[in-house]
Structure formats: structure tokens, C-alpha cells
Short mmCIF file of C-alpha atoms in Angstrom, two decimals:
data_model
loop_
_atom_site.label_atom_id
_atom_site.label_comp_id
_atom_site.label_asym_id
_atom_site.label_seq_id
_atom_site.Cartn_x
_atom_site.Cartn_y
_atom_site.Cartn_z
CA MET N 469 88.40 74.97 37.56
CA ALA N 470 88.21 74.44 33.81
CA THR N 471 84.72 73.97 32.49
CA ARG N 472 84.03 70.87 30.48
CA SER N 473 82.54 71.42 27.04
CA LYS N 474 78.99 70.21 26.75
CA LEU N 475 78.39 67.57 24.10
CA PRO N 476 75.39 67.98 21.80
CA SER N 477 72.38 66.06 23.08
CA VAL N 478 70.47 63.40 21.18
CA ASP N 479 67.78 64.86 18.95
CA PRO N 480 64.41 64.12 20.65
CA PHE N 481 62.94 63.34 17.25
CA LEU N 482 65.41 60.46 16.94
CA LEU N 483 63.84 58.94 20.05
CA TRP N 484 60.43 59.17 18.39
CA LEU N 485 61.86 57.52 15.28
CA VAL N 486 63.40 54.70 17.29
CA GLY N 487 60.14 54.28 19.21
CA THR N 488 58.21 54.11 15.95
CA VAL N 489 60.56 51.47 14.55
CA VAL N 490 60.21 49.45 17.76
CA ALA N 491 56.41 49.77 17.63
CA ALA N 492 56.34 48.64 14.00
CA SER N 493 58.64 45.73 14.86
CA LEU N 494 56.51 44.55 17.78
CA LEU N 495 53.06 45.52 16.48
CA PRO N 496 53.27 45.85 12.70
CA ALA N 497 50.20 46.93 10.78
CA ARG N 498 48.92 44.24 8.44
CA GLY N 499 46.26 43.85 5.79
CA VAL N 500 43.53 46.49 5.91
CA ALA N 501 45.25 48.30 8.79
CA LEU N 502 48.45 48.67 6.76
CA GLU N 503 46.46 50.00 3.81
CA ALA N 504 44.81 52.55 6.11
CA PHE N 505 48.21 53.67 7.43
CA ASP N 506 49.49 53.99 3.86
CA VAL N 507 46.56 56.25 2.94
CA ALA N 508 47.06 58.33 6.09
CA ALA N 509 50.79 58.64 5.39
CA ASP N 510 50.16 59.76 1.80
CA ALA N 511 47.66 62.38 3.00
CA ALA N 512 50.10 63.61 5.66
CA ILE N 513 52.87 63.94 3.06
CA VAL N 514 50.63 66.03 0.79
CA LEU N 515 49.77 68.28 3.75
CA LEU N 516 53.44 68.46 4.75
CA PHE N 517 54.61 69.76 1.37
CA PHE N 518 51.60 72.05 1.07
CA LEU N 519 52.65 73.70 4.33
CA HIS N 520 56.29 73.80 3.22
CA GLY N 521 55.18 75.81 0.20
CA ALA N 522 53.02 78.09 2.33
CA LYS N 523 55.89 78.69 4.79
CA LEU N 524 58.44 79.58 2.11
CA SER N 525 58.90 83.35 2.25
CA ARG N 526 59.58 84.77 -1.20
CA GLU N 527 61.05 87.88 0.40
CA ALA N 528 63.51 85.85 2.49
CA VAL N 529 64.65 83.90 -0.57
CA LEU N 530 65.08 87.06 -2.66
CA ALA N 531 67.12 88.65 0.13
CA GLY N 532 69.86 86.07 -0.33
CA ILE N 533 69.49 85.05 -3.97
CA GLY N 534 72.14 87.44 -5.28
CA ASN N 535 74.93 85.30 -3.82
CA TRP N 536 74.79 82.93 -6.79
CA ARG N 537 78.37 81.64 -6.38
CA LEU N 538 77.60 80.42 -2.86
CA HIS N 539 74.36 78.73 -3.95
CA LEU N 540 76.04 76.96 -6.86
CA LEU N 541 78.77 75.68 -4.54
CA ALA N 542 76.19 74.37 -2.06
CA LEU N 543 74.26 72.65 -4.85
CA GLY N 544 77.53 71.17 -6.10
CA PHE N 545 78.21 69.60 -2.71
CA THR N 546 74.64 68.32 -2.41
CA TYR N 547 74.16 66.91 -5.91
CA LEU N 548 77.71 66.21 -7.16
CA LEU N 549 80.11 65.44 -4.31
CA PHE N 550 77.58 63.60 -2.15
CA PRO N 551 76.41 61.28 -4.97
CA LEU N 552 80.01 60.43 -5.88
CA LEU N 553 80.76 59.56 -2.25
CA GLY N 554 77.48 57.67 -2.00
CA LEU N 555 78.34 55.58 -5.03
CA GLY N 556 81.71 54.64 -3.53
CA ALA N 557 80.28 53.94 -0.07
CA ALA N 558 77.46 51.81 -1.48
CA ARG N 559 79.88 49.83 -3.62
CA VAL N 560 82.24 49.10 -0.70
CA ALA N 561 79.57 48.56 1.97
CA GLY N 562 77.57 46.37 -0.41
CA MET N 563 80.32 43.76 -0.16
CA VAL N 564 79.51 43.08 3.50
CA ILE N 565 75.92 44.25 4.14
CA ASP N 566 72.51 43.66 2.58
CA PRO N 567 72.21 45.25 -0.89
CA ALA N 568 69.06 47.13 0.19
CA LEU N 569 71.03 48.85 2.98
CA ALA N 570 73.80 49.73 0.53
CA MET N 571 71.12 51.14 -1.76
CA GLY N 572 69.95 53.24 1.19
CA LEU N 573 73.45 54.71 1.55
CA LEU N 574 73.34 55.79 -2.08
CA PHE N 575 69.79 57.09 -1.73
CA LEU N 576 70.65 59.39 1.19
CA ALA N 577 73.50 60.85 -0.88
CA LEU N 578 71.01 61.88 -3.58
CA LEU N 579 68.67 63.82 -1.27
CA PRO N 580 68.35 67.61 -0.88
CA SER N 581 69.76 69.49 2.08
CA THR N 582 67.79 70.26 5.22
CA VAL N 583 66.02 73.60 5.63
CA GLN N 584 65.27 74.23 9.29
CA SER N 585 68.47 72.88 10.81
CA SER N 586 70.68 74.47 8.12
CA ILE N 587 69.21 77.89 8.93
CA ALA N 588 69.30 77.29 12.68
CA PHE N 589 72.95 76.19 12.72
CA THR N 590 73.94 79.08 10.43
CA ALA N 591 72.31 81.56 12.80
CA MET N 592 73.92 79.91 15.83
CA ALA N 593 77.37 80.11 14.23
CA GLY N 594 77.00 83.74 13.16
CA GLY N 595 76.66 83.09 9.43
CA ASN N 596 74.70 84.71 6.62
CA VAL N 597 71.14 83.73 7.54
CA ALA N 598 69.50 85.29 4.46
CA ALA N 599 71.82 83.29 2.19
CA ALA N 600 71.14 80.12 4.21
CA VAL N 601 67.37 80.54 3.77
CA CYS N 602 67.82 80.93 0.02
CA SER N 603 70.37 78.13 -0.37
CA ALA N 604 68.45 75.56 1.69
CA SER N 605 65.13 76.41 0.02
CA LEU N 606 66.72 76.21 -3.44
CA SER N 607 68.23 72.82 -2.60
CA ASN N 608 64.82 71.42 -1.70
CA LEU N 609 63.10 72.90 -4.75
CA VAL N 610 65.76 71.41 -7.02
CA GLY N 611 65.61 68.11 -5.13
CA ILE N 612 61.92 67.55 -5.77
CA VAL N 613 62.79 67.13 -9.45
CA LEU N 614 66.47 66.15 -9.41
CA THR N 615 66.45 63.48 -6.69
CA PRO N 616 63.98 61.17 -8.52
CA LEU N 617 66.03 61.58 -11.70
CA LEU N 618 69.25 60.72 -9.87
CA VAL N 619 67.59 57.72 -8.21
CA ALA N 620 66.38 56.52 -11.61
CA LEU N 621 69.84 57.05 -13.09
CA PHE N 622 72.03 55.55 -10.35
CA ILE N 623 69.75 52.96 -8.74
CA HIS N 624 67.16 51.85 -11.29
CA SER N 625 69.60 51.77 -14.21
CA GLY N 626 71.95 49.68 -12.08
CA GLY N 627 69.35 46.94 -11.81
CA ASP N 628 68.76 47.37 -8.06
CA GLY N 629 65.03 47.59 -8.62
CA GLY N 630 62.38 49.33 -6.63
CA VAL N 631 62.07 52.36 -8.87
CA ASP N 632 59.78 52.58 -11.87
CA GLY N 633 62.28 54.51 -13.99
CA PHE N 634 61.54 58.10 -14.90
CA SER N 635 57.84 57.65 -14.15
CA SER N 636 58.90 58.17 -10.53
CA VAL N 637 59.23 61.87 -11.37
CA GLN N 638 55.52 61.94 -12.17
CA LYS N 639 54.68 60.35 -8.83
CA ILE N 640 56.91 62.81 -6.96
CA ALA N 641 55.38 65.72 -8.88
CA THR N 642 51.87 64.61 -7.95
CA GLN N 643 52.54 63.88 -4.29
CA LEU N 644 55.19 66.49 -3.44
CA LEU N 645 55.66 69.20 -6.08
CA LEU N 646 52.01 70.05 -6.78
CA PRO N 647 51.10 70.45 -3.08
CA PHE N 648 54.24 72.56 -2.58
CA VAL N 649 53.39 74.86 -5.50
CA ALA N 650 49.75 75.10 -4.37
CA GLY N 651 50.82 76.05 -0.86
CA HIS N 652 53.22 78.69 -2.11
CA LEU N 653 50.65 80.19 -4.49
CA LEU N 654 48.24 80.44 -1.55
CA ARG N 655 50.84 82.07 0.71
CA PRO N 656 49.38 85.58 0.14
CA VAL N 657 46.12 84.24 1.57
CA ILE N 658 47.28 81.88 4.35
CA GLY N 659 50.91 82.95 4.85
CA LYS N 660 50.30 85.21 7.86
CA TRP N 661 48.31 82.51 9.64
CA VAL N 662 50.96 79.88 8.88
CA ASP N 663 53.79 82.14 10.12
CA ALA N 664 51.86 82.94 13.30
CA HIS N 665 51.22 79.27 14.09
CA LYS N 666 54.58 77.66 13.30
CA LYS N 667 54.74 75.87 16.67
CA LEU N 668 51.23 74.55 16.17
CA LEU N 669 52.09 73.26 12.70
CA GLN N 670 55.49 71.79 13.58
CA PRO N 671 54.01 68.41 14.62
CA VAL N 672 52.73 67.98 11.03
CA ASP N 673 56.33 67.62 9.82
CA ARG N 674 57.22 65.01 12.37
CA SER N 675 53.96 63.09 12.41
CA SER N 676 54.13 62.76 8.61
CA VAL N 677 57.60 61.25 8.83
CA LEU N 678 56.59 58.97 11.70
CA LEU N 679 53.55 57.70 9.78
CA VAL N 680 55.70 56.84 6.76
CA VAL N 681 58.33 55.19 8.97
CA TYR N 682 55.71 53.08 10.77
CA SER N 683 54.10 52.03 7.50
CA ALA N 684 57.49 51.29 5.92
CA PHE N 685 58.79 49.22 8.81
CA SER N 686 55.50 47.35 9.14
CA ALA N 687 55.98 46.19 5.55
CA ALA N 688 59.68 45.57 6.19
CA VAL N 689 58.95 43.42 9.25
CA ALA N 690 56.61 41.29 7.15
CA ASN N 691 59.57 40.76 4.81
CA GLY N 692 61.94 39.78 7.63
CA VAL N 693 63.95 42.99 7.98
CA TRP N 694 65.46 42.07 11.37
CA SER N 695 66.62 38.71 10.09
CA ARG N 696 68.65 40.65 7.51
CA VAL N 697 69.95 43.50 9.71
CA GLY N 698 72.18 42.97 12.75
CA PRO N 699 74.61 44.99 14.92
CA PHE N 700 77.39 44.50 12.38
CA ASP N 701 75.26 46.03 9.61
CA LEU N 702 74.36 49.01 11.81
CA GLY N 703 78.04 49.49 12.63
CA VAL N 704 78.95 49.49 8.94
CA LEU N 705 76.22 52.05 8.22
CA LEU N 706 77.47 54.29 11.03
CA LEU N 707 81.06 54.05 9.81
CA ALA N 708 80.06 54.74 6.20
CA SER N 709 77.96 57.73 7.29
CA ALA N 710 80.87 59.10 9.33
CA VAL N 711 83.27 58.76 6.40
CA ILE N 712 80.87 60.47 3.96
CA LEU N 713 80.15 63.32 6.37
CA GLY N 714 83.81 63.73 7.32
CA VAL N 715 84.97 63.92 3.70
CA VAL N 716 82.23 66.43 2.80
CA ILE N 717 83.11 68.70 5.73
CA ALA N 718 86.84 68.51 4.98
CA VAL N 719 86.39 69.29 1.27
CA ASN N 720 83.93 72.02 2.23
CA GLY N 721 86.55 73.84 4.28
CA VAL N 722 89.18 73.55 1.54
CA VAL N 723 86.83 74.85 -1.17
CA ALA N 724 85.66 77.77 0.99
CA LYS N 725 89.28 78.88 1.42
CA LEU N 726 90.21 78.34 -2.23
CA VAL N 727 87.38 80.51 -3.54
CA GLY N 728 87.86 83.10 -0.79
CA LEU N 729 84.43 82.95 0.82
CA PRO N 730 83.99 85.35 3.74
CA ARG N 731 83.43 83.73 7.11
CA GLU N 732 79.65 84.19 7.13
CA ASP N 733 79.27 82.62 3.67
CA ALA N 734 81.68 79.78 4.46
CA ILE N 735 79.38 78.90 7.37
CA VAL N 736 76.40 78.75 4.99
CA LEU N 737 78.31 76.47 2.64
CA LEU N 738 79.24 74.21 5.55
CA PHE N 739 75.76 73.77 6.96
CA CYS N 740 73.75 73.83 3.70
CA GLY N 741 76.25 71.66 1.83
CA SER N 742 76.86 68.91 4.40
CA LYS N 743 73.40 67.74 5.46
CA LYS N 744 70.62 65.58 4.06
CA SER N 745 66.91 66.01 4.73
CA LEU N 746 65.07 63.31 6.64
CA VAL N 747 61.76 65.18 6.29
CA SER N 748 62.05 65.14 2.49
CA GLY N 749 63.89 61.82 2.24
CA VAL N 750 61.35 59.59 3.99
CA PRO N 751 58.38 60.67 1.82
CA MET N 752 60.54 60.43 -1.30
CA ALA N 753 61.58 56.90 -0.38
CA GLY N 754 57.93 55.99 0.03
CA ALA N 755 57.20 57.31 -3.45
CA LEU N 756 60.29 55.92 -5.18
CA PHE N 757 60.71 52.41 -3.75
CA ALA N 758 58.55 49.34 -3.36
CA PRO N 759 56.84 49.15 0.07
CA ALA N 760 58.88 46.10 1.07
CA GLN N 761 62.12 48.03 0.45
CA VAL N 762 61.38 51.38 2.08
CA GLY N 763 62.23 50.33 5.65
CA MET N 764 65.68 49.08 4.63
CA VAL N 765 66.32 52.08 2.38
CA ILE N 766 65.56 54.75 5.01
CA LEU N 767 67.54 53.06 7.81
CA PRO N 768 70.89 54.55 6.65
CA LEU N 769 69.22 57.97 6.38
CA MET N 770 68.00 57.76 9.98
CA ILE N 771 71.54 57.00 11.16
CA PHE N 772 73.07 59.76 9.04
CA HIS N 773 70.42 62.21 10.28
CA GLN N 774 71.45 61.94 13.92
CA LEU N 775 75.16 61.92 13.09
CA GLN N 776 74.91 65.12 11.03
CA LEU N 777 72.96 66.88 13.78
CA PHE N 778 75.51 65.86 16.41
CA VAL N 779 78.52 66.99 14.35
CA CYS N 780 76.93 70.20 13.05
CA ALA N 781 75.74 71.22 16.52
CA TRP N 782 79.32 70.86 17.76
CA LEU N 783 80.68 72.86 14.80
CA ALA N 784 78.08 75.61 15.23
CA GLY N 785 78.96 75.88 18.92
CA ARG N 786 82.66 76.14 18.09
CA TYR N 787 82.04 78.89 15.53
CA ARG N 788 79.89 80.79 18.04
CA ARG N 789 82.56 80.57 20.74
CA GLU N 790 85.17 81.87 18.28
CA LEU N 791 82.86 84.73 17.31
CA ASP N 792 82.13 85.64 20.93
CA ALA N 793 85.82 85.50 21.82
CA ALA N 794 86.69 87.77 18.89
CA ALA N 795 83.92 90.21 19.77
CA ALA N 796 85.12 90.35 23.38
CA ILE N 797 88.50 91.80 22.36
CA LEU N 798 87.04 94.45 20.04
CA PRO N 799 87.14 98.12 21.10
CA PRO N 800 83.80 99.70 22.11
CA GLN N 801 81.70 100.53 19.04
CA ASP N 802 79.72 103.59 20.22
CA GLU N 803 79.91 106.45 22.68
CA ALA N 804 77.91 104.74 25.43
CA ALA N 805 80.07 101.60 25.25
CA ALA N 806 83.27 103.68 25.20
CA LEU N 807 82.18 105.65 28.28
CA ALA N 808 81.21 102.45 30.12
CA ARG N 809 84.55 100.79 29.32
CA ALA N 810 86.49 103.92 30.33
CA GLN N 811 84.54 104.26 33.57
CA ALA N 812 85.24 100.62 34.41
CA ILE N 813 88.98 101.29 34.37
CA GLY N 814 88.75 104.74 35.98
CA LEU N 815 89.62 106.75 32.87
CA PRO N 816 87.36 109.78 32.27
CA ILE N 817 86.80 110.92 28.67
CA PRO N 818 86.19 114.67 28.34
CA GLU N 819 83.03 115.48 26.42
CA ALA N 820 84.96 117.40 23.76
CA CYS N 821 87.05 114.29 23.01
CA ARG N 822 84.28 111.70 22.87
CA ALA N 823 83.45 111.95 19.17
CA GLY N 824 87.12 111.64 18.22
CA VAL N 825 87.66 108.69 20.56
CA VAL N 826 84.70 106.81 19.08
CA ALA N 827 85.86 107.54 15.51
CA ASN N 828 89.34 106.21 16.33
CA LEU N 829 87.87 103.09 17.93
CA GLU N 830 85.78 102.41 14.81
CA LEU N 831 88.89 102.85 12.64
CA LEU N 832 90.84 100.40 14.82
CA THR N 833 88.01 97.88 14.54
CA ARG N 834 87.96 98.12 10.74
CA HIS N 835 91.72 97.59 10.60
CA ALA N 836 91.44 94.59 12.95
CA ARG N 837 88.80 92.98 10.73
CA VAL N 838 90.86 93.51 7.59
CA LEU N 839 94.01 92.10 9.19
CA ASP N 840 92.10 89.09 10.51
CA GLY N 841 90.41 88.33 7.20
CA GLY N 842 86.98 89.41 8.40
CA LYS N 843 86.85 86.95 11.30
CA VAL N 844 86.94 89.48 14.14
CA GLY N 845 83.38 90.49 14.86
CA GLY N 846 82.25 89.34 11.41
CA GLY N 847 78.88 87.81 10.63
CA GLY N 848 75.76 87.98 12.69
CA ALA N 849 73.25 85.71 14.28
#
């Protein structure tokens, strides 16, 4: 009986996000309570980026930094192709949905890539993990400065409001960049403790985002968000997100082939160049937009977040199956494996012949990889 392929499951964090939106819709914080949540959210964001800086391994980044062509391509997808697609999507969608939602489509296109999921999907697919660490980290470092500038250029200059021009860079620097730099400078002191307690610290990421989402939607509910957003609007956002993601992935594959990227680097380009960070995007929205706008602006990002995880999980699984299938047809790679394979088919290998047999098998494997363009057995988890 043929086995049915398992579809990627819904990200549990999405359920927390939806629950937070529902809670803010039914029991929104108001007055002094909302101010308290705003202060708590700001403090959580500072802590979040401080820990991001402390977790960033300089050695891991340096291990993959030499692949400059790959990193430039990934940055090009994140900060050139995505913004162009976002501009088009916002222009078209803005004809039929609320302008604040259309602004959210453009905003998500200006954000940096994800870090954790980019690295995880690259490892799952058998890609160049060291390069993924460097590329994703570089994208976020660049984004702390470049995203506010792009928002000021494409959104504020267009008269959509909500952003205080280039002074937004100062706010981002104070709330995000300075804590990040401080955390990284203190890594020699606290790095070992942070690395040893990653599971303990993981809730900080998510609770920070949830606090900002609750605060944002509390303000949005007070401004009648659900009287402005209906099923049709959500459908348009989902369709626009699917088109943006689909075009990026398609162009990604074409570019990887045109420039001749090896399989493991093409995987890095795919996963680092096709995703947008919710963890960075929500705090940035809180810093860049008026409180009454943040809920509407981050709604498209929340939809895109789940869609990108669903699609990238499927792609990573497909790459892994291809890699496993290719590895299964390779000859044994060492003496023990050769003896085991020979014994399984009842073919003894005399001791005097073993070294020659293994050498020939290694030669056959190298030829197979060259003929197959590096796909057979290439890469590593």
C-alpha cells in the first residue's frame, strides 16, 4: 500500500497568536492597563534583542562568511525583490481592502529574513548550515537599520502616515540595535550560560511577540478593527501572500541555476531568501507605526508567517527525501560498509582485495556526484 505524504502541521505558535488576537478582541486592555502592557511589551522587546545579540555566535558567522556571493543574493531577494513585489501587491490589494492592510503587505516585504527557521529548514534539507547561520544573521543585522529606512522611503514618503520619517531609525536603534549590540558584546561573559539554557530562554521570544500583539490589537479594537476587516479581506491577504511567496520561490530557483550554485548553497538561498521574520517584524511595527495602526499592519505578516512555514516545511521535506534516496543508491563508503553490503548478498571479499575495492567504490561515488551535478549524496544536515 502506498504511503500518503504527511502535510506540514500548523505551527503551534500560530495558535497562540490567534488566541492572543481573540483575547484582545474580547477583553482589550484600556487606559492604564493598556499603558502597562505597552511598557511591558517594550521591556520584553529590549530583552528579546539583548538575548538575540548574546546568542549570536561570532564563530558560526565567520564559518560561513566567505560565501559572499550567496549572502549578496539572499540580501537581494530580501531587500530588493521582496519590496518590489510588496509594492505591486499593496497597490493592487489596496483597491479592494483597507489601506492599512495594504500597508501591512508592503511592510512585511521590507522585513529581514528569519533566523531560527531558516537554519532549521536548511539543516533538514541537507544544505550548508554554516552559510545559513551567516546569511540569516546578516539579514537581521542589516534589517535593524535598513527596514526603518525602507519603511520611511516607501510608506511615509507615500503619505500613508504612521511613521515619523527617518527619526524612526533612532527609535529602532534605541529599542532594538543597542540591546542587540550590548548582548553581543557581553557574549564572552554570558554566552555559555545562554547557549546552555536555550530552551529556557525560548519563551522570551514568543512572549515578547505575544505582548506586542495583545497591546496592538487592544488599541486596534478600540479603533474598530473588526468593523474594517472581514473574511473577504483575509482572503485577499492570503492570496496576495501566496502570490508573493510563489514568485520569490520560483525566481529563487531560476537564479540559483543561472549562477550555478551547488545544491547545498541553493538550499540556503531558498530558505534565507524567501521568508520574513515575525519575531523582528512585530516589534519593528510597534516602533514604526502609530499604536492604532499596528494591529492592522501586522495582520498580513501573521498570515504570511504561517504560509511560509507550511510551504518551506514541505520543500525541506522534499529535499530531504531526494537526498536520502540519492544516498541509498550510493556504493558503500568505507571498508565496514563494503563488507556489510557484500555479506548481505553472499559475496565474500578477500582481505587482500578490500583496500582496492573501497578505493574503487570511492572513485565511483566521485564520478556519480560529478555526473549528477553534485546532487548525489551532496550536502549535509
